[in-house]
Coordinates of C-alpha atoms and ligand atoms in Angstrom, one line a residue:
M1 CA 118.6 112.8 57.2
L2 CA 119.1 110.5 54.1
R3 CA 121.6 110.9 51.3
N4 CA 120.2 111.7 47.8
E5 CA 120.8 108.9 46.4
H6 CA 118.8 106.6 49.1
N7 CA 115.4 108.8 48.9
E8 CA 116.1 107.8 45.2
L9 CA 116.2 104.3 45.5
L10 CA 113.5 103.9 48.1
T11 CA 111.2 106.0 46.2
R12 CA 110.6 105.4 42.9
T13 CA 108.6 101.5 42.2
G14 CA 108.7 102.4 38.7
P15 CA 109.5 99.5 35.9
D16 CA 112.7 99.0 35.8
T17 CA 114.0 101.1 38.9
P18 CA 115.1 98.3 41.8
F19 CA 113.2 99.2 44.5
G20 CA 110.8 98.1 41.2
N21 CA 111.9 95.4 41.4
M22 CA 112.3 94.2 44.5
F23 CA 107.8 95.3 45.3
R24 CA 107.3 92.9 42.4
C25 CA 108.0 89.6 44.9
Y26 CA 105.1 90.8 46.7
W27 CA 101.2 89.9 46.2
I28 CA 99.7 93.8 46.5
P29 CA 96.2 94.5 47.3
A30 CA 95.0 96.4 43.7
L31 CA 91.5 96.6 44.7
L32 CA 88.4 96.4 46.5
A33 CA 86.0 93.5 45.4
G34 CA 83.3 95.6 46.2
E35 CA 85.6 97.7 43.1
L36 CA 84.4 94.5 40.6
P37 CA 80.4 93.0 42.2
A38 CA 79.7 91.1 40.1
N39 CA 80.6 89.1 35.7
D40 CA 80.5 91.3 33.3
C41 CA 80.3 94.7 35.2
P42 CA 81.8 98.0 34.2
P43 CA 86.6 97.1 34.7
V44 CA 87.7 99.8 36.9
R45 CA 91.1 101.8 35.8
V46 CA 94.0 100.6 38.0
K47 CA 97.9 102.6 38.6
L48 CA 100.0 100.5 40.0
L49 CA 103.8 100.6 40.2
S50 CA 103.5 103.8 38.2
E51 CA 101.6 100.9 35.2
R52 CA 98.0 101.2 34.0
L53 CA 96.2 98.8 34.4
I54 CA 92.3 97.4 33.8
A55 CA 91.1 95.4 35.3
F56 CA 87.9 93.2 34.8
R57 CA 85.8 90.6 35.9
D58 CA 84.6 88.0 33.2
T59 CA 81.2 85.8 32.2
E60 CA 82.2 83.2 33.7
G61 CA 83.4 85.5 37.4
R62 CA 87.0 85.2 35.9
Y63 CA 88.7 88.4 37.0
G64 CA 91.5 89.9 35.2
L65 CA 94.4 92.3 35.8
M66 CA 95.3 93.5 32.0
D67 CA 97.1 95.8 30.3
E68 CA 95.5 99.2 29.7
F69 CA 95.7 99.8 26.4
C70 CA 95.6 97.8 23.4
A71 CA 97.6 96.0 21.3
H72 CA 95.5 97.2 17.8
R73 CA 96.0 101.2 18.2
G74 CA 96.4 102.0 22.1
V75 CA 92.9 102.9 22.7
S76 CA 92.0 102.5 26.2
L77 CA 89.9 99.3 27.4
W78 CA 88.5 100.9 29.6
F79 CA 85.6 101.8 26.9
G80 CA 85.2 98.5 26.2
R81 CA 82.4 96.4 26.2
N82 CA 82.5 93.6 29.1
E83 CA 80.7 90.5 27.3
E84 CA 80.9 87.5 26.5
C85 CA 84.0 85.7 28.6
G86 CA 86.1 89.0 26.6
L87 CA 87.1 92.7 27.1
R88 CA 86.5 94.5 23.8
C89 CA 88.2 96.9 22.9
S90 CA 85.2 99.7 22.2
Y91 CA 87.6 101.1 18.8
H92 CA 87.2 98.2 16.4
G93 CA 86.2 95.5 18.4
W94 CA 89.5 93.3 18.9
K95 CA 89.3 91.6 22.0
Y96 CA 91.2 89.9 25.2
D97 CA 90.2 87.1 27.6
V98 CA 91.5 87.8 31.5
T99 CA 95.3 86.6 31.0
G100 CA 95.3 89.3 28.3
Q101 CA 95.1 86.8 25.6
C102 CA 93.5 88.5 22.1
V103 CA 90.8 86.1 21.2
D104 CA 88.7 87.5 18.3
M105 CA 89.9 90.0 16.0
P106 CA 86.8 90.7 14.2
N107 CA 88.3 93.6 11.5
E108 CA 90.9 91.0 10.4
P109 CA 89.8 87.8 7.4
E110 CA 87.6 85.5 9.1
H111 CA 90.2 82.5 9.0
S112 CA 92.9 84.9 9.7
A113 CA 94.6 83.6 12.9
F114 CA 96.4 86.6 13.6
A115 CA 94.3 87.0 17.3
K116 CA 96.8 83.9 19.2
K117 CA 99.6 86.1 18.6
V118 CA 98.8 89.3 19.8
K119 CA 98.8 88.9 23.9
L120 CA 98.6 92.0 26.0
K121 CA 100.6 91.7 29.3
S122 CA 98.6 90.6 32.3
Y123 CA 99.2 89.5 35.6
P124 CA 97.2 87.4 38.5
L125 CA 94.0 89.2 40.2
V126 CA 92.4 87.4 43.4
E127 CA 90.5 87.5 45.8
R128 CA 91.0 87.4 49.4
G129 CA 89.8 89.2 52.2
G130 CA 87.4 91.4 50.9
V131 CA 90.5 92.9 48.7
L132 CA 91.7 91.6 44.9
W133 CA 95.5 91.0 45.5
T134 CA 97.6 90.9 42.3
Y135 CA 101.1 89.3 41.9
M136 CA 103.0 91.7 39.3
G137 CA 106.5 90.3 39.7
P138 CA 108.3 87.1 37.0
P139 CA 105.3 84.1 36.6
E140 CA 108.1 81.6 37.5
Q141 CA 108.3 83.7 41.0
Q142 CA 104.9 84.0 42.1
P143 CA 104.9 83.0 45.9
P144 CA 101.6 81.8 47.7
L145 CA 98.5 83.7 48.3
P146 CA 99.0 86.5 51.4
E147 CA 98.2 85.3 54.3
Y148 CA 98.6 88.5 57.2
E149 CA 95.4 88.1 59.5
F150 CA 93.4 90.4 58.5
A151 CA 92.2 88.5 55.1
M152 CA 91.8 85.3 57.1
V153 CA 89.6 86.4 59.4
P154 CA 85.5 85.7 58.5
A155 CA 84.3 87.9 56.6
A156 CA 81.9 89.3 59.1
Q157 CA 85.4 90.5 61.7
S158 CA 86.6 92.2 59.6
Y159 CA 86.3 95.4 57.5
T160 CA 89.3 97.4 54.6
S161 CA 89.0 100.8 53.3
K162 CA 90.7 102.8 50.9
R163 CA 91.6 106.2 50.4
L164 CA 93.7 108.4 47.7
Q165 CA 96.8 109.7 49.3
E166 CA 98.0 112.4 46.9
C167 CA 102.2 111.8 47.9
N168 CA 104.8 109.4 47.2
W169 CA 104.1 105.9 49.6
L170 CA 107.6 105.7 51.2
Q171 CA 106.4 109.1 53.5
A172 CA 103.0 108.3 54.4
M173 CA 104.7 104.8 55.5
E174 CA 107.2 105.9 57.7
G175 CA 104.0 108.3 59.2
G176 CA 102.4 104.5 60.0
I177 CA 105.6 103.9 61.8
D178 CA 105.9 107.1 63.9
S179 CA 104.5 106.5 67.2
S180 CA 105.4 108.8 68.5
H181 CA 103.0 111.1 66.4
V182 CA 100.0 110.0 68.5
S183 CA 100.6 111.6 71.4
F184 CA 100.1 115.4 69.3
L185 CA 98.7 115.0 66.3
H186 CA 96.4 112.9 67.6
R187 CA 95.7 114.1 71.0
G188 CA 92.1 115.0 70.5
D189 CA 90.8 111.8 68.9
L190 CA 91.1 109.4 71.1
H191 CA 89.0 110.6 73.9
T192 CA 85.9 111.3 71.4
D193 CA 86.3 109.2 67.8
P194 CA 84.5 105.6 68.7
L195 CA 87.1 103.0 66.9
F196 CA 89.0 104.5 70.1
K197 CA 88.2 105.8 72.6
G198 CA 88.0 104.7 76.4
S199 CA 91.2 101.9 76.9
R200 CA 93.7 102.0 79.7
G201 CA 96.6 102.4 76.6
N202 CA 94.8 106.6 76.1
Q203 CA 96.3 107.6 79.2
Y204 CA 98.9 106.6 79.0
N205 CA 99.8 107.7 75.7
L206 CA 98.0 110.8 76.2
G207 CA 100.5 110.9 79.8
D208 CA 104.2 110.5 78.4
L209 CA 105.0 112.9 75.5
R210 CA 107.8 111.5 75.0
P211 CA 108.4 108.0 74.5
V212 CA 111.0 105.4 74.6
F213 CA 112.0 104.2 71.6
E214 CA 113.3 100.8 70.8
V215 CA 113.4 98.9 67.8
V216 CA 113.8 95.8 66.9
E217 CA 114.5 93.7 64.1
S218 CA 111.8 90.8 63.0
A219 CA 111.7 88.6 60.3
G220 CA 109.7 90.1 57.6
G221 CA 111.1 93.7 59.0
L222 CA 110.5 95.6 62.8
Y223 CA 108.5 96.0 66.0
I224 CA 108.9 99.2 66.9
G225 CA 108.5 99.2 70.5
A226 CA 107.7 102.8 72.2
R227 CA 107.9 102.9 75.4
R228 CA 105.7 105.0 78.1
N229 CA 105.2 105.4 82.5
A230 CA 102.2 102.7 83.5
E231 CA 101.5 102.8 87.3
D232 CA 104.1 101.6 89.8
G233 CA 107.4 101.6 88.1
H234 CA 106.1 99.4 85.0
Y235 CA 106.1 100.9 81.4
Y236 CA 103.3 100.8 78.8
W237 CA 104.1 99.0 75.4
R238 CA 102.8 100.1 72.1
I239 CA 104.6 96.7 69.7
T240 CA 104.3 98.1 66.4
Q241 CA 104.8 95.5 63.6
W242 CA 106.2 96.9 60.1
V243 CA 105.9 94.5 57.9
M244 CA 107.9 94.7 54.5
P245 CA 107.2 96.2 51.8
S246 CA 104.6 98.5 53.5
Y247 CA 102.5 97.1 55.4
T248 CA 102.2 98.0 59.0
M249 CA 99.5 97.6 62.2
I250 CA 99.0 99.5 65.0
P251 CA 99.3 98.3 67.9
P252 CA 95.3 98.1 69.6
R253 CA 93.7 99.8 72.6
G254 CA 90.7 97.8 75.3
T255 CA 89.3 95.8 73.5
H256 CA 88.2 97.6 70.2
S257 CA 89.3 96.5 66.7
V258 CA 92.8 95.9 66.0
H259 CA 94.1 98.1 63.0
G260 CA 96.8 99.0 60.5
H261 CA 97.6 99.8 56.6
F262 CA 98.9 99.0 53.9
W263 CA 100.9 101.9 51.4
I264 CA 101.6 100.1 47.5
P265 CA 102.8 102.8 45.1
I266 CA 100.4 104.0 41.9
D267 CA 103.0 106.1 40.9
D268 CA 106.2 107.7 42.1
E269 CA 103.8 111.2 43.4
N270 CA 101.0 109.4 44.7
C271 CA 99.5 106.1 46.8
W272 CA 97.2 104.0 48.0
A273 CA 96.7 104.2 52.3
W274 CA 94.6 100.5 52.5
S275 CA 93.0 101.1 56.0
F276 CA 91.6 97.6 58.0
D277 CA 89.9 97.1 61.3
Y278 CA 89.9 93.5 62.0
H279 CA 89.1 91.6 65.4
P280 CA 90.7 88.0 65.7
T281 CA 87.9 86.8 67.9
R282 CA 84.4 88.3 67.0
H283 CA 82.8 90.3 65.0
L284 CA 83.3 93.2 64.7
T285 CA 79.5 95.0 66.0
D286 CA 77.0 96.8 64.0
A287 CA 77.9 100.5 65.7
E288 CA 81.9 100.0 64.3
L289 CA 81.0 99.4 60.9
A290 CA 79.1 102.2 60.9
A291 CA 81.8 104.1 62.3
M292 CA 84.0 102.8 59.7
R293 CA 81.3 103.7 56.8
A294 CA 81.7 107.4 57.9
G295 CA 85.1 107.5 57.7
K296 CA 85.7 106.8 61.5
G297 CA 88.9 106.0 63.7
I298 CA 92.1 105.0 60.7
H299 CA 89.1 105.6 57.2
A300 CA 88.2 108.2 55.4
K301 CA 85.0 110.1 54.0
V302 CA 85.8 109.5 50.0
D303 CA 84.3 109.2 46.5
G304 CA 84.3 107.5 44.1
N305 CA 87.5 107.8 42.8
F306 CA 88.2 107.4 46.9
R307 CA 89.9 110.4 46.8
P308 CA 89.1 111.6 50.2
L309 CA 86.7 114.6 50.7
A310 CA 88.9 116.2 52.8
N311 CA 91.8 116.9 50.6
K312 CA 94.5 119.5 49.4
D313 CA 92.3 121.5 47.5
N314 CA 90.0 122.4 50.1
D315 CA 92.5 123.1 52.6
Y316 CA 91.7 119.7 54.5
L317 CA 88.0 121.4 56.2
M318 CA 90.4 123.2 58.7
D319 CA 88.7 124.7 61.8
R320 CA 90.7 126.2 63.0
A321 CA 88.7 127.1 65.6
A322 CA 88.5 123.0 66.6
Q323 CA 92.3 123.7 66.4
K324 CA 92.2 126.6 69.2
A325 CA 89.7 125.0 71.5
G326 CA 92.0 122.0 71.4
R327 CA 89.2 119.3 69.4
T328 CA 91.8 118.7 67.0
Y329 CA 95.4 119.7 67.2
S330 CA 96.4 120.2 64.3
G331 CA 93.2 121.5 62.6
V332 CA 91.5 118.6 60.7
E333 CA 89.5 116.4 61.3
G334 CA 89.9 112.6 61.3
F335 CA 93.5 110.1 62.0
A336 CA 93.2 109.5 58.2
M337 CA 92.8 113.2 57.2
Q338 CA 94.6 114.4 59.9
D339 CA 98.4 112.1 59.0
Q340 CA 97.2 112.3 55.4
S341 CA 97.0 116.3 55.5
L342 CA 100.7 116.2 57.3
Q343 CA 102.7 114.2 54.8
E344 CA 101.0 115.5 52.0
S345 CA 102.3 119.0 53.1
M346 CA 105.9 117.7 52.6
G347 CA 105.7 117.8 49.2
P348 CA 105.0 115.1 45.9
I349 CA 108.3 113.2 47.1
I350 CA 110.2 115.2 50.5
D351 CA 113.6 116.0 50.2
R352 CA 114.9 113.8 53.2
T353 CA 118.8 115.7 52.9
K354 CA 117.0 118.5 54.5
E355 CA 115.5 116.3 57.8
T356 CA 116.7 116.5 60.9
L357 CA 115.9 113.0 62.7
V358 CA 115.6 112.0 66.9
S359 CA 115.8 109.3 68.7
T360 CA 111.6 109.3 68.5
D361 CA 112.2 108.9 64.4
S362 CA 114.6 104.9 65.2
G363 CA 111.8 103.7 64.1
I364 CA 111.6 104.9 60.6
I365 CA 115.7 104.7 60.1
M366 CA 115.3 101.5 60.4
A367 CA 113.3 100.6 58.4
R368 CA 115.0 102.6 56.0
Q369 CA 117.9 100.9 56.2
R370 CA 116.3 97.7 55.5
L371 CA 115.2 98.8 52.9
L372 CA 118.1 99.5 51.1
R373 CA 119.6 96.1 52.3
A374 CA 117.6 94.0 51.0
I375 CA 117.1 95.8 47.2
K376 CA 120.8 95.6 47.5
A377 CA 120.8 92.0 48.5
F378 CA 117.3 91.2 45.1
T379 CA 119.3 94.3 42.5
D380 CA 122.7 91.6 43.3
E381 CA 122.2 88.8 44.1
R382 CA 118.1 87.7 43.7
V383 CA 118.1 87.3 47.0
T384 CA 114.4 87.4 48.5
P385 CA 114.0 89.7 50.0
P386 CA 111.9 89.7 54.1
G387 CA 108.1 89.2 53.9
V388 CA 107.6 87.1 51.0
S389 CA 107.8 84.4 52.9
L390 CA 103.6 83.1 55.0
E391 CA 105.7 83.3 58.4
H392 CA 106.4 87.1 57.8
Q393 CA 102.8 88.2 58.0
R394 CA 101.7 85.8 60.4
V395 CA 102.2 89.2 62.8
R396 CA 100.3 90.9 65.4
S397 CA 101.4 94.2 66.8
A398 CA 100.4 94.4 70.9
A399 CA 100.1 96.3 73.1
V400 CA 101.0 95.5 76.9
V401 CA 102.5 96.8 80.1
L402 CA 105.6 94.6 81.5
P403 CA 107.6 95.4 84.6
P404 CA 110.9 97.4 84.1
D405 CA 113.3 94.9 83.7
Q406 CA 111.4 92.3 80.6
P407 CA 112.6 93.5 77.9
F408 CA 109.8 93.7 74.7
K409 CA 110.8 91.7 72.2
D410 CA 110.7 88.9 75.3
A411 CA 107.7 89.4 77.4
A412 CA 105.7 89.8 74.4
R413 CA 107.0 87.1 72.3
E414 CA 103.5 85.3 71.8
A415 CA 100.9 88.3 71.8
L416 CA 103.2 89.8 68.6
I417 CA 102.3 86.4 66.5
A418 CA 98.8 85.7 64.8
Q419 CA 97.6 83.0 66.5
P420 CA 94.1 82.0 65.1
G421 CA 90.9 82.5 68.5
V422 CA 93.5 84.2 70.3
A423 CA 92.6 87.8 71.0
P424 CA 95.3 89.9 70.8
A425 CA 97.2 91.8 73.6
S426 CA 95.7 95.0 74.3
V427 CA 95.9 97.9 77.1
Ligands
FES1 S1 92.0 99.3 18.9 FE1 91.6 98.6 19.7 S2 90.7 97.5 18.1 FE2 91.9 99.3 17.2
FE2_2 FE1 98.9 109.0 62.8

């Protein structure tokens, strides 16, 4: 369980909250590049860390992310005209460039210089790896662009999707580092999902339901090792990476692509579940890409607003017959919606004073402690939090079989670092 004041600290990320300030130290994914597909295309509403923003791409291809509302009388610029290097408010024609600077005020006297004095709050928006990233902190502390491996490999090796999750970011993220639920909630899909099936690791996963967890601090967050029995007294280790604040990498399976998530707060009761799949040394196949687009693996089928088609309004298309027959464990189809349905069922923000945590929750417990420590150091002394440094981002998850006397962190040291052109350590 967690004290209520700590739960509040960890779940509130709006402007001027302690964690909100720290979250604004990082580059975070804001949009898929495909959401702004062409110069002068329609603007897109974006809500991040409880701030309502508008994103657009101007006539020259520059990206802008700024306050959604016109400085004049507060109209949403979503109705605006994206033309001639700026977004023009539909009410009285004020026009803003990608930096939020007002560049035209056509309802003012012709020689008025007042437009120069009006600037909307704006943030950088930069494409890397098919994602538009933003940084919402103080400009003078802006770190270099992120270098998570999925965003650095050639485009043909990577696929990214996002889905709306209707709960606080932390309970979603905690699912991403809770490796013990896989043997239960996802057991039906390990055999059948085209992006997971067929690996030796799956047999270890299903054959040992009581993994022993060993959690070790990494420079940027945690290595979460889950140990299961393999043959001849050896151990099968699944090592999840968590990089602060909310990047998680699931250990790979066989020769499949590797994957993971970003959990980004929209506001305190909703988040974006970003899901990436990539292979460090090969192109994704047409069959893999088709499966990802069809919502297999960790991806989901979504509508035009990225809300999953299976959602709380239709009970996630619960199929009791499939549950009874063992085709799915919970009756919900697909890894992503199995996780999301249960995490949303906790309520918008789970009351962590009422939990009953056990040894397999040690990754979650340590992640909370690490976050609380970092928030305190940042709030009291402006200490740059773990995960901002590029070195902390150049990491990988791994799945390995090791002799019983080898500590996973040492034996898998090389495998836990992203090395261009080197295949992942996977079983
Ligand atoms: S409200 Fe935007 S120009 Fe008047
Ligand atoms: Fe899961």
